[in-house]
Amino acid sequence: MELVWHLTFLYLLVRPTNLQLLINVKNQGGDVMQENITANVSEDTIILEFLRLDGVFISQLVDFTNEVEAMKVIIPAEEELGQSGHQTLCFLTHGAQADFIAPDAMAKLRQKNPGTVRVAEEDKGWRQTTLTAWAGRVTRLLSPAAARHCRAANDHVYLRTADLARWPPRPGMEQSYSSAVTAFPERALPAEGEGQLAISTCANTTDDTDCICHLEVCVNWYPCGLKYCKGKPQGGLSYRCGIKTCRRCYRYHFYVQRRASCAGLS
């Protein structure tokens, strides 16, 4: 069934209200999951959430004002490995990489057929990110919304130090955020001009020592652009008439001090 959406543009004296959408999405394996998308116009943020079939909960926040994207991953314990509780991780990247439509445009969406199972129109492929530092207190300096989003991750919030130069300093800050983060050990960082590390991946070691962990997340459906239709011949002007939808996968590489911390990942 064709994906049909309406963008309702009412000329009101107030900004558009916030929006929450529940979307039935088919992944590449043919399984159907439900995504929850919330647009907060007053905070200029979007949050997309879903529960994977393996029990892993994904929550992706995009803070448009502060140009911060935060991918939160909650991994349930593996009882057969003697684990208890759950593990929460959060990955911060510069928001320019995100290609969601803006919250005010998202808040105007109306889903015509809520029960329809959606499939993205375009596959954006994989985005690989090698994290190089623990974010520490810089998270709340970069984005209050991301700080709330990642609070449960505690000291498991990661970022790329190369991204720090892309965020302008906030009032009262130094010229960079570098002093507010903790870099990974040098052996866990690729040497300049080289892709090899002096440390093994967690998947290739059996010792409970430090290693490089890998985590993959696929967002199978999200609004990534607006569509425009041509007006009547008399006017000839184009107008917003729908959305373009995309799929994107993320692969995160990050340092852990013990291989056991990578359990359930790879």
PDB file of N, CA and C in Angstrom, residues 211-259:
ATOM      1  N   CYS A 211      39.526  -3.948  25.477  1.00  0.00           N
ATOM      2  CA  CYS A 211      39.382  -4.273  24.055  1.00  0.00           C
ATOM      3  C   CYS A 211      38.442  -3.262  23.407  1.00  0.00           C
ATOM      4  N   ILE A 212      38.297  -3.384  22.108  1.00  0.00           N
ATOM      5  CA  ILE A 212      37.414  -2.506  21.347  1.00  0.00           C
ATOM      6  C   ILE A 212      36.107  -3.230  21.077  1.00  0.00           C
ATOM      7  N   CYS A 213      35.026  -2.636  21.540  1.00  0.00           N
ATOM      8  CA  CYS A 213      33.690  -3.224  21.409  1.00  0.00           C
ATOM      9  C   CYS A 213      32.994  -2.639  20.176  1.00  0.00           C
ATOM     10  N   HIS A 214      32.132  -3.426  19.585  1.00  0.00           N
ATOM     11  CA  HIS A 214      31.354  -2.982  18.426  1.00  0.00           C
ATOM     12  C   HIS A 214      29.868  -3.103  18.745  1.00  0.00           C
ATOM     13  N   LEU A 215      29.110  -2.133  18.290  1.00  0.00           N
ATOM     14  CA  LEU A 215      27.661  -2.156  18.481  1.00  0.00           C
ATOM     15  C   LEU A 215      26.990  -1.668  17.212  1.00  0.00           C
ATOM     16  N   GLU A 216      25.966  -2.399  16.780  1.00  0.00           N
ATOM     17  CA  GLU A 216      25.251  -2.031  15.567  1.00  0.00           C
ATOM     18  C   GLU A 216      23.789  -1.719  15.880  1.00  0.00           C
ATOM     19  N   VAL A 217      23.301  -0.641  15.282  1.00  0.00           N
ATOM     20  CA  VAL A 217      21.917  -0.209  15.449  1.00  0.00           C
ATOM     21  C   VAL A 217      21.358   0.139  14.082  1.00  0.00           C
ATOM     22  N   CYS A 218      20.193  -0.374  13.760  1.00  0.00           N
ATOM     23  CA  CYS A 218      19.526  -0.019  12.503  1.00  0.00           C
ATOM     24  C   CYS A 218      18.197   0.661  12.811  1.00  0.00           C
ATOM     25  N   VAL A 219      18.024   1.860  12.281  1.00  0.00           N
ATOM     26  CA  VAL A 219      16.747   2.567  12.362  1.00  0.00           C
ATOM     27  C   VAL A 219      16.069   2.343  11.019  1.00  0.00           C
ATOM     28  N   ASN A 220      15.031   1.535  11.021  1.00  0.00           N
ATOM     29  CA  ASN A 220      14.470   1.053   9.759  1.00  0.00           C
ATOM     30  C   ASN A 220      13.527   2.019   9.068  1.00  0.00           C
ATOM     31  N   TRP A 221      13.107   3.058   9.787  1.00  0.00           N
ATOM     32  CA  TRP A 221      12.175   4.016   9.160  1.00  0.00           C
ATOM     33  C   TRP A 221      12.223   5.326   9.927  1.00  0.00           C
ATOM     34  N   TYR A 222      12.430   6.433   9.210  1.00  0.00           N
ATOM     35  CA  TYR A 222      12.332   7.750   9.830  1.00  0.00           C
ATOM     36  C   TYR A 222      12.098   8.792   8.733  1.00  0.00           C
ATOM     37  N   PRO A 223      11.437   9.900   9.048  1.00  0.00           N
ATOM     38  CA  PRO A 223      11.206  10.956   8.055  1.00  0.00           C
ATOM     39  C   PRO A 223      12.507  11.716   7.803  1.00  0.00           C
ATOM     40  N   CYS A 224      13.009  11.664   6.584  1.00  0.00           N
ATOM     41  CA  CYS A 224      14.315  12.254   6.275  1.00  0.00           C
ATOM     42  C   CYS A 224      14.234  13.431   5.318  1.00  0.00           C
ATOM     43  N   GLY A 225      13.052  13.803   4.903  1.00  0.00           N
ATOM     44  CA  GLY A 225      12.932  14.943   3.995  1.00  0.00           C
ATOM     45  C   GLY A 225      11.484  15.246   3.690  1.00  0.00           C
ATOM     46  N   LEU A 226      11.249  16.413   3.125  1.00  0.00           N
ATOM     47  CA  LEU A 226       9.902  16.824   2.730  1.00  0.00           C
ATOM     48  C   LEU A 226       9.727  16.658   1.227  1.00  0.00           C
ATOM     49  N   LYS A 227       8.510  16.326   0.831  1.00  0.00           N
ATOM     50  CA  LYS A 227       8.179  16.240  -0.598  1.00  0.00           C
ATOM     51  C   LYS A 227       7.375  17.467  -0.990  1.00  0.00           C
ATOM     52  N   TYR A 228       7.573  17.891  -2.228  1.00  0.00           N
ATOM     53  CA  TYR A 228       6.873  19.065  -2.736  1.00  0.00           C
ATOM     54  C   TYR A 228       6.077  18.682  -3.983  1.00  0.00           C
ATOM     55  N   CYS A 229       4.854  19.181  -4.040  1.00  0.00           N
ATOM     56  CA  CYS A 229       3.994  18.940  -5.199  1.00  0.00           C
ATOM     57  C   CYS A 229       3.749  20.271  -5.915  1.00  0.00           C
ATOM     58  N   LYS A 230       3.491  20.187  -7.205  1.00  0.00           N
ATOM     59  CA  LYS A 230       3.215  21.393  -7.974  1.00  0.00           C
ATOM     60  C   LYS A 230       1.760  21.808  -7.763  1.00  0.00           C
ATOM     61  N   GLY A 231       1.552  23.133  -7.698  1.00  0.00           N
ATOM     62  CA  GLY A 231       0.209  23.654  -7.503  1.00  0.00           C
ATOM     63  C   GLY A 231      -0.609  23.595  -8.782  1.00  0.00           C
ATOM     64  N   LYS A 232      -1.800  24.105  -8.713  1.00  0.00           N
ATOM     65  CA  LYS A 232      -2.669  24.137  -9.884  1.00  0.00           C
ATOM     66  C   LYS A 232      -2.038  25.010 -10.962  1.00  0.00           C
ATOM     67  N   PRO A 233      -2.383  24.724 -12.210  1.00  0.00           N
ATOM     68  CA  PRO A 233      -1.769  25.478 -13.317  1.00  0.00           C
ATOM     69  C   PRO A 233      -1.902  26.988 -13.169  1.00  0.00           C
ATOM     70  N   GLN A 234      -3.011  27.440 -12.551  1.00  0.00           N
ATOM     71  CA  GLN A 234      -3.199  28.885 -12.424  1.00  0.00           C
ATOM     72  C   GLN A 234      -2.125  29.508 -11.531  1.00  0.00           C
ATOM     73  N   GLY A 235      -1.786  28.806 -10.438  1.00  0.00           N
ATOM     74  CA  GLY A 235      -0.803  29.359  -9.514  1.00  0.00           C
ATOM     75  C   GLY A 235       0.609  28.913  -9.843  1.00  0.00           C
ATOM     76  N   GLY A 236       0.760  27.618 -10.061  1.00  0.00           N
ATOM     77  CA  GLY A 236       2.046  27.068 -10.449  1.00  0.00           C
ATOM     78  C   GLY A 236       3.063  26.943  -9.339  1.00  0.00           C
ATOM     79  N   LEU A 237       2.715  27.324  -8.118  1.00  0.00           N
ATOM     80  CA  LEU A 237       3.662  27.266  -7.023  1.00  0.00           C
ATOM     81  C   LEU A 237       3.676  25.872  -6.409  1.00  0.00           C
ATOM     82  N   SER A 238       4.849  25.448  -5.958  1.00  0.00           N
ATOM     83  CA  SER A 238       4.948  24.152  -5.302  1.00  0.00           C
ATOM     84  C   SER A 238       4.586  24.297  -3.834  1.00  0.00           C
ATOM     85  N   TYR A 239       4.137  23.190  -3.239  1.00  0.00           N
ATOM     86  CA  TYR A 239       3.753  23.213  -1.836  1.00  0.00           C
ATOM     87  C   TYR A 239       4.146  21.876  -1.208  1.00  0.00           C
ATOM     88  N   ARG A 240       4.327  21.893   0.119  1.00  0.00           N
ATOM     89  CA  ARG A 240       4.690  20.670   0.824  1.00  0.00           C
ATOM     90  C   ARG A 240       3.500  19.735   0.869  1.00  0.00           C
ATOM     91  N   CYS A 241       3.716  18.502   0.432  1.00  0.00           N
ATOM     92  CA  CYS A 241       2.582  17.591   0.322  1.00  0.00           C
ATOM     93  C   CYS A 241       2.859  16.215   0.909  1.00  0.00           C
ATOM     94  N   GLY A 242       4.001  16.015   1.537  1.00  0.00           N
ATOM     95  CA  GLY A 242       4.286  14.712   2.108  1.00  0.00           C
ATOM     96  C   GLY A 242       5.714  14.636   2.605  1.00  0.00           C
ATOM     97  N   ILE A 243       6.153  13.426   2.928  1.00  0.00           N
ATOM     98  CA  ILE A 243       7.502  13.247   3.447  1.00  0.00           C
ATOM     99  C   ILE A 243       8.219  12.134   2.692  1.00  0.00           C
ATOM    100  N   LYS A 244       9.534  12.225   2.732  1.00  0.00           N
ATOM    101  CA  LYS A 244      10.391  11.162   2.241  1.00  0.00           C
ATOM    102  C   LYS A 244      10.862  10.371   3.453  1.00  0.00           C
ATOM    103  N   THR A 245      10.927   9.042   3.330  1.00  0.00           N
ATOM    104  CA  THR A 245      11.331   8.212   4.464  1.00  0.00           C
ATOM    105  C   THR A 245      12.593   7.432   4.135  1.00  0.00           C
ATOM    106  N   CYS A 246      13.439   7.233   5.157  1.00  0.00           N
ATOM    107  CA  CYS A 246      14.732   6.590   4.959  1.00  0.00           C
ATOM    108  C   CYS A 246      14.985   5.524   6.018  1.00  0.00           C
ATOM    109  N   ARG A 247      15.972   4.709   5.731  1.00  0.00           N
ATOM    110  CA  ARG A 247      16.498   3.718   6.669  1.00  0.00           C
ATOM    111  C   ARG A 247      17.998   3.969   6.797  1.00  0.00           C
ATOM    112  N   ARG A 248      18.548   3.873   8.020  1.00  0.00           N
ATOM    113  CA  ARG A 248      19.973   4.037   8.211  1.00  0.00           C
ATOM    114  C   ARG A 248      20.450   3.124   9.332  1.00  0.00           C
ATOM    115  N   CYS A 249      21.647   2.545   9.140  1.00  0.00           N
ATOM    116  CA  CYS A 249      22.269   1.719  10.166  1.00  0.00           C
ATOM    117  C   CYS A 249      23.526   2.401  10.685  1.00  0.00           C
ATOM    118  N   TYR A 250      23.820   2.161  11.954  1.00  0.00           N
ATOM    119  CA  TYR A 250      24.971   2.763  12.626  1.00  0.00           C
ATOM    120  C   TYR A 250      25.847   1.656  13.195  1.00  0.00           C
ATOM    121  N   ARG A 251      27.139   1.825  13.065  1.00  0.00           N
ATOM    122  CA  ARG A 251      28.098   0.889  13.671  1.00  0.00           C
ATOM    123  C   ARG A 251      29.051   1.703  14.536  1.00  0.00           C
ATOM    124  N   TYR A 252      29.008   1.464  15.847  1.00  0.00           N
ATOM    125  CA  TYR A 252      29.835   2.196  16.803  1.00  0.00           C
ATOM    126  C   TYR A 252      30.990   1.315  17.276  1.00  0.00           C
ATOM    127  N   HIS A 253      32.190   1.886  17.324  1.00  0.00           N
ATOM    128  CA  HIS A 253      33.384   1.222  17.841  1.00  0.00           C
ATOM    129  C   HIS A 253      33.856   2.023  19.050  1.00  0.00           C
ATOM    130  N   PHE A 254      34.025   1.360  20.184  1.00  0.00           N
ATOM    131  CA  PHE A 254      34.417   2.099  21.387  1.00  0.00           C
ATOM    132  C   PHE A 254      35.194   1.195  22.337  1.00  0.00           C
ATOM    133  N   TYR A 255      35.953   1.831  23.198  1.00  0.00           N
ATOM    134  CA  TYR A 255      36.854   1.142  24.123  1.00  0.00           C
ATOM    135  C   TYR A 255      36.127   0.733  25.397  1.00  0.00           C
ATOM    136  N   VAL A 256      36.408  -0.494  25.868  1.00  0.00           N
ATOM    137  CA  VAL A 256      35.924  -0.943  27.177  1.00  0.00           C
ATOM    138  C   VAL A 256      37.114  -1.463  27.970  1.00  0.00           C
ATOM    139  N   GLN A 257      37.086  -1.283  29.268  1.00  0.00           N
ATOM    140  CA  GLN A 257      38.212  -1.675  30.116  1.00  0.00           C
ATOM    141  C   GLN A 257      38.232  -3.165  30.420  1.00  0.00           C
ATOM    142  N   ARG A 258      37.085  -3.811  30.265  1.00  0.00           N
ATOM    143  CA  ARG A 258      37.006  -5.266  30.476  1.00  0.00           C
ATOM    144  C   ARG A 258      36.126  -5.858  29.385  1.00  0.00           C
ATOM    145  N   ARG A 259      36.541  -7.023  28.883  1.00  0.00           N
ATOM    146  CA  ARG A 259      35.773  -7.676  27.831  1.00  0.00           C
ATOM    147  C   ARG A 259      34.351  -7.979  28.297  1.00  0.00           C
TER     148      ARG A 259
END
